Amino acid sequence: MRKLALDDEILLSIEKPARYIGNEVNSIMKNKNEVDIRIAMCFPDVYEIGMSHLGIQILYDMFNRRDDVWCERVYSPWTDLDTIMRKEGIPLFALESQDPIREFDFLGITIQFEMCYTNILQILELSQIPLHSCDRAENDPIVIGGGPCVYNPEPLAEFFDLFYIGEGETVYDELLDTYKKCRAEGSTRTEFLEQAARIEGIYVPSFYDAEYNEDGTLRSFIPNNICAPASVKKQVVMDVTDTVYPMKPVVPFIKATQDRVVLEIQRGCTRGCRFCQAGMIYRPTRGRNVKRLKEYAKTMLTNTGHEEISLSSLSSSDYSDLKELVMFLIDEFKEKAINISLPSLRIDAFSLDVMSKVQDIRKSSLTFAPEAGSQRMRNVINKGLTEEDIMGGASQAFEGGWTKVKLYFMLGLPTETEEDMKEIAHLCEKVARKYYEIPKDQRNGKCQITASSSFFVPKPFTPFQWAPMCTAEEYTRRAHLVNDEFKAQLNRKSLKYNWHDANVTVLEGIMARGDRRIGKVIEEAYRLGCLFDSWTESFRDDLWEKAFLNTGIEKEFYTLRTRDKNELFPWDFIDTGVSRKFLRKEWERAMNAEVTPNCREHCSGCGASKFGGGVCYEGKN
């Protein structure tokens, strides 16, 4: 019988003990003595968040298809258990076997958000693995990072042995086979890392040296080991239909953030929004075969017992077979009370018709993401959305019976003026006005327009990677200006406005574009007590300020500068396919508020065609 790592007394004293016991439906149990490689796959946040992540489910399934590999899961212990584990000296453990992470061959950490960086150090320390890769012994696990944040891995460079750049279904088998070969030959840890560095898409940070100019900018970034390439090419799965997909995803014991079957319908996005990193790094756009998706939907619902299925994509409306897939799901599951979730849809006649069939209109709200209030700003960010589109969608929604609308905006975008900011309130007022144009006897009560503003964070590999940020005080000032404008609107009782934490935004921006020097700030903040920084109740801006002060790192260098056209960036060694020349051209078009057509309308020569497939080649071969 499997012995739990935590005794009953501890489990009964902590919040949600089901986070730590494993043995859920569809979790995979193997005999550790019959496998060659053990992998602990980690999401550095609580169980409910990590269990909602499709990427880990895919890798978990992919690794465990190999007879010689056992992949298990591990998440960040919440603060109550963290305290107990430190006090009692209990090492962090995997859910399936309940064995300590330090006994595994690999610790794989998916890095989805910059504000989880201190949690990564928590994972390492509780696992009793040295924080710095240079301090690890031959028997310590190989610590590998993946996910969108590794498109600038430099702030975390000294904490990881290697990073996997790109989509996980491509060269992991080669990496694991290389590990087995090296171990059989008695190779050292360094010798394995040298062999790994020869694999396309693998980045070993200790094999590179960064040097800086007197003004603090990066002067050079070059390999110090003959095995390390000067440029690391991201990995892309061109045939997304015939790659692995988890037909029996693990079903959590407690309600997860996304408690449903997730059907990934396509990867990438053709829209080219200039602030959006995902839209650039996941090029080219590749759709899954609709026939296969129908099979997946039936199988996964049967294997999990979930009562909801969500269609996952950066822009679901751009999936070419969306209508056929959605109508199939409605017809197939209408008698089985299966809810269908359709995120990332543009609000048009088809979308509203579909949502009216799958949602309770009285309870649900519609979501628009104009991102900016004025048309000029929407052109700057290349949103590809006109006010006419927004008003038309709102009119159709209200006529269809909806009364609740959520609108998402961004403040602090490049070239933004006070008039642009005020236009956020004006646009929401116009949407509300559309509702009150409906004859009173045909309305469903009052409407509620909820607007939310996040603050702009310039990300690597976007046209805005050269852009400055604002101070936290300036972001907050802009939010208050917009809030005051909302209060001045005629239909203000139907309008609600809220905004994100500006201090968190500034930190996210520093981590997003930081270099190796930021690593010591992260470590100092962690030592001071920072943990779960993405959680409002846990975020301690005062401790982060102290960490910058203690390390002598100036925040303003990373936030307030407009980058020079030719500045060398910490992430420039990564080849995403999208060229720097294209990104710079898009930056210049943004400064002139010029719109670039989406990829299906016209190819702008971003460089992603080098991968030889996807939307770049649709209808051409």
Coordinates of C-alpha atoms in Angstrom, one line a residue, residues 362-604:
R362 CA -29.6 35.3 -17.8
K363 CA -26.6 34.2 -15.8
S364 CA -23.7 34.6 -18.3
S365 CA -21.8 37.6 -19.5
L366 CA -20.1 38.4 -22.8
T367 CA -16.5 39.4 -23.0
F368 CA -15.0 41.8 -25.5
A369 CA -11.3 42.8 -25.5
P370 CA -11.0 46.1 -27.3
E371 CA -7.7 46.7 -25.4
A372 CA -7.9 50.4 -26.1
G373 CA -10.7 53.0 -26.0
S374 CA -9.7 55.1 -29.1
Q375 CA -9.4 53.9 -32.6
R376 CA -6.0 55.5 -32.9
M377 CA -4.7 53.3 -30.0
R378 CA -6.3 50.2 -31.4
N379 CA -4.4 50.9 -34.6
V380 CA -1.2 51.4 -32.7
I381 CA -1.5 48.0 -31.1
N382 CA -2.8 46.5 -34.4
K383 CA -5.9 45.1 -32.7
G384 CA -7.8 44.9 -36.0
L385 CA -11.1 45.9 -34.3
T386 CA -13.1 49.0 -35.2
E387 CA -15.7 50.8 -33.1
E388 CA -18.2 49.7 -35.6
D389 CA -17.3 46.1 -34.9
I390 CA -17.7 46.7 -31.2
M391 CA -21.0 48.5 -31.4
G392 CA -22.4 45.9 -33.9
G393 CA -21.4 43.1 -31.6
A394 CA -22.9 44.8 -28.6
S395 CA -26.2 45.5 -30.4
Q396 CA -26.5 41.9 -31.5
A397 CA -25.7 40.7 -28.0
F398 CA -28.3 43.0 -26.3
E399 CA -30.9 42.0 -28.9
G400 CA -30.1 38.4 -28.2
G401 CA -31.0 38.8 -24.5
W402 CA -27.6 39.5 -22.9
T403 CA -27.4 42.3 -20.4
K404 CA -23.9 41.8 -18.9
V405 CA -20.8 42.7 -20.9
K406 CA -17.2 42.6 -19.8
L407 CA -14.7 44.8 -21.6
Y408 CA -10.9 44.4 -21.2
F409 CA -8.5 47.3 -21.7
M410 CA -4.8 48.1 -21.3
L411 CA -3.3 51.3 -19.9
G412 CA 0.2 52.6 -20.4
L413 CA 0.5 51.6 -24.1
P414 CA 3.1 53.3 -26.2
T415 CA 2.0 56.8 -27.5
E416 CA -1.0 56.8 -25.2
T417 CA -2.5 60.3 -24.5
E418 CA -5.0 61.4 -21.8
E419 CA -7.7 61.6 -24.5
D420 CA -7.0 57.9 -25.4
M421 CA -7.4 57.0 -21.7
K422 CA -10.7 58.9 -21.4
E423 CA -12.0 57.1 -24.5
I424 CA -12.1 53.9 -22.5
A425 CA -15.0 55.4 -20.5
H426 CA -16.6 56.9 -23.6
L427 CA -16.5 53.6 -25.4
C428 CA -18.2 51.8 -22.5
E429 CA -20.8 54.6 -22.3
K430 CA -21.5 54.0 -26.0
V431 CA -22.0 50.3 -25.4
A432 CA -24.4 51.0 -22.6
R433 CA -26.3 53.4 -24.8
K434 CA -26.8 50.7 -27.4
Y435 CA -28.7 48.7 -24.7
Y436 CA -30.9 51.6 -23.8
E437 CA -31.8 52.2 -27.5
I438 CA -33.8 49.0 -27.3
P439 CA -37.5 49.7 -26.5
K440 CA -38.1 49.5 -22.8
D441 CA -40.7 46.7 -23.1
Q442 CA -38.1 44.6 -24.9
R443 CA -35.3 44.9 -22.4
N444 CA -34.3 42.3 -19.8
G445 CA -33.9 44.8 -16.9
K446 CA -30.8 46.9 -16.5
C447 CA -27.5 46.3 -18.2
Q448 CA -24.1 46.0 -16.5
I449 CA -21.0 47.0 -18.3
T450 CA -17.8 46.0 -16.4
A451 CA -14.6 47.4 -17.7
S452 CA -11.2 46.2 -16.4
S453 CA -7.7 47.7 -17.1
S454 CA -4.5 45.8 -16.9
F455 CA -1.3 47.8 -17.3
F456 CA 1.0 47.4 -20.3
V457 CA 4.0 45.1 -19.9
P458 CA 6.4 45.1 -22.9
K459 CA 7.4 41.4 -23.6
P460 CA 10.4 39.9 -25.5
F461 CA 9.8 39.0 -29.1
T462 CA 7.1 41.6 -29.6
P463 CA 7.2 44.8 -31.5
F464 CA 7.0 46.6 -28.2
Q465 CA 10.1 45.0 -26.7
W466 CA 11.8 48.4 -27.2
A467 CA 9.1 50.4 -25.3
P468 CA 9.4 52.0 -21.9
M469 CA 7.0 51.3 -19.1
C470 CA 5.5 53.7 -16.6
T471 CA 6.2 53.9 -12.8
A472 CA 3.6 52.3 -10.6
E473 CA 2.5 55.8 -9.5
E474 CA 1.9 56.8 -13.2
Y475 CA -0.1 53.7 -14.0
T476 CA -2.3 54.3 -10.9
R477 CA -2.7 57.9 -11.9
R478 CA -4.0 56.9 -15.3
A479 CA -6.4 54.4 -13.8
H480 CA -7.8 57.1 -11.5
L481 CA -8.2 59.4 -14.5
V482 CA -10.2 56.8 -16.3
N483 CA -12.2 56.1 -13.2
D484 CA -13.1 59.8 -12.9
E485 CA -14.2 59.8 -16.5
F486 CA -16.5 56.8 -15.9
K487 CA -18.2 58.8 -13.0
A488 CA -18.9 61.6 -15.5
Q489 CA -20.9 59.4 -17.9
L490 CA -24.6 59.7 -18.4
N491 CA -25.2 55.9 -17.8
R492 CA -22.6 55.7 -15.0
K493 CA -25.0 53.5 -12.9
S494 CA -24.7 50.8 -15.6
L495 CA -20.9 51.1 -15.7
K496 CA -18.3 49.6 -13.4
Y497 CA -14.5 50.0 -13.6
N498 CA -11.6 48.3 -11.9
W499 CA -7.9 47.9 -12.5
H500 CA -4.9 45.7 -11.7
D501 CA -2.1 46.2 -9.1
A502 CA 0.4 48.6 -10.7
N503 CA 3.3 47.4 -8.4
V504 CA 2.9 43.8 -9.6
T505 CA 2.9 45.1 -13.2
V506 CA 6.2 46.9 -12.8
L507 CA 7.8 43.8 -11.3
E508 CA 6.4 41.6 -14.1
G509 CA 8.0 44.0 -16.6
I510 CA 11.4 43.8 -14.9
M511 CA 11.3 40.0 -14.9
A512 CA 10.1 39.8 -18.5
R513 CA 13.0 41.9 -19.9
G514 CA 15.6 41.4 -17.2
D515 CA 19.1 40.0 -17.6
R516 CA 21.1 37.7 -15.3
R517 CA 21.6 40.4 -12.7
I518 CA 17.9 40.2 -11.8
G519 CA 18.5 36.7 -10.5
K520 CA 20.1 38.0 -7.3
V521 CA 17.0 40.3 -6.7
I522 CA 14.7 37.2 -7.0
E523 CA 16.8 35.3 -4.6
E524 CA 17.0 38.2 -2.1
A525 CA 13.2 38.7 -2.3
Y526 CA 12.7 35.0 -1.6
R527 CA 15.0 35.1 1.4
L528 CA 13.1 38.1 2.7
G529 CA 9.9 36.1 2.5
C530 CA 8.3 36.8 -0.9
L531 CA 6.2 33.8 -2.1
F532 CA 3.0 33.4 -4.2
D533 CA 3.6 36.9 -5.6
S534 CA 0.8 36.5 -8.1
W535 CA -1.7 36.2 -5.2
T536 CA -3.0 39.5 -3.9
E537 CA -3.1 38.3 -0.3
S538 CA 0.6 37.2 -0.5
F539 CA 2.2 40.0 -2.5
R540 CA 4.7 42.1 -0.5
D541 CA 5.8 45.1 -2.5
D542 CA 7.7 46.4 0.5
L543 CA 9.9 43.3 0.5
W544 CA 10.6 43.5 -3.2
E545 CA 11.6 47.2 -2.7
K546 CA 14.0 46.1 0.0
A547 CA 15.4 43.3 -2.3
F548 CA 16.2 45.9 -5.0
L549 CA 17.8 48.2 -2.4
N550 CA 19.9 45.3 -0.8
T551 CA 21.2 44.2 -4.2
G552 CA 21.9 47.6 -5.6
I553 CA 19.8 47.0 -8.7
E554 CA 17.9 50.0 -10.1
K555 CA 14.4 49.2 -11.2
E556 CA 14.2 52.2 -13.5
F557 CA 17.0 50.8 -15.7
Y558 CA 14.7 47.9 -16.7
T559 CA 11.4 49.8 -16.8
L560 CA 11.7 53.5 -17.9
R561 CA 14.2 53.3 -20.7
T562 CA 13.2 53.3 -24.4
R563 CA 15.6 50.7 -25.8
D564 CA 18.0 51.8 -28.6
K565 CA 17.2 50.3 -32.0
N566 CA 20.4 48.3 -32.0
E567 CA 20.6 47.3 -28.3
L568 CA 21.5 43.7 -27.7
F569 CA 18.8 42.0 -25.7
P570 CA 19.3 39.2 -23.2
W571 CA 17.0 37.0 -25.3
D572 CA 18.5 37.7 -28.7
F573 CA 20.3 34.4 -28.8
I574 CA 16.9 32.6 -29.2
D575 CA 15.6 32.1 -32.8
T576 CA 11.8 32.1 -32.7
G577 CA 11.5 32.3 -36.5
V578 CA 10.0 35.8 -36.2
S579 CA 12.8 38.2 -37.3
R580 CA 14.1 41.2 -35.3
K581 CA 13.8 43.1 -38.6
F582 CA 10.1 42.4 -38.8
L583 CA 9.5 43.3 -35.1
R584 CA 11.3 46.6 -35.6
K585 CA 9.3 47.4 -38.7
E586 CA 6.1 46.7 -36.7
W587 CA 7.4 49.0 -33.9
E588 CA 7.8 51.8 -36.5
R589 CA 4.3 51.1 -37.9
A590 CA 2.9 51.3 -34.4
M591 CA 4.5 54.7 -33.9
N592 CA 2.6 55.8 -37.0
A593 CA -0.6 54.1 -36.0
E594 CA -0.5 51.9 -39.1
V595 CA -2.4 48.7 -39.3
T596 CA -0.8 45.5 -40.5
P597 CA -3.2 42.9 -42.1
N598 CA -3.6 39.6 -40.4
C599 CA -1.7 36.6 -41.8
R600 CA -4.6 35.1 -43.7
E601 CA -5.2 38.4 -45.5
H602 CA -1.6 39.1 -46.4
C603 CA 1.8 37.7 -45.5
S604 CA 4.0 40.4 -44.0

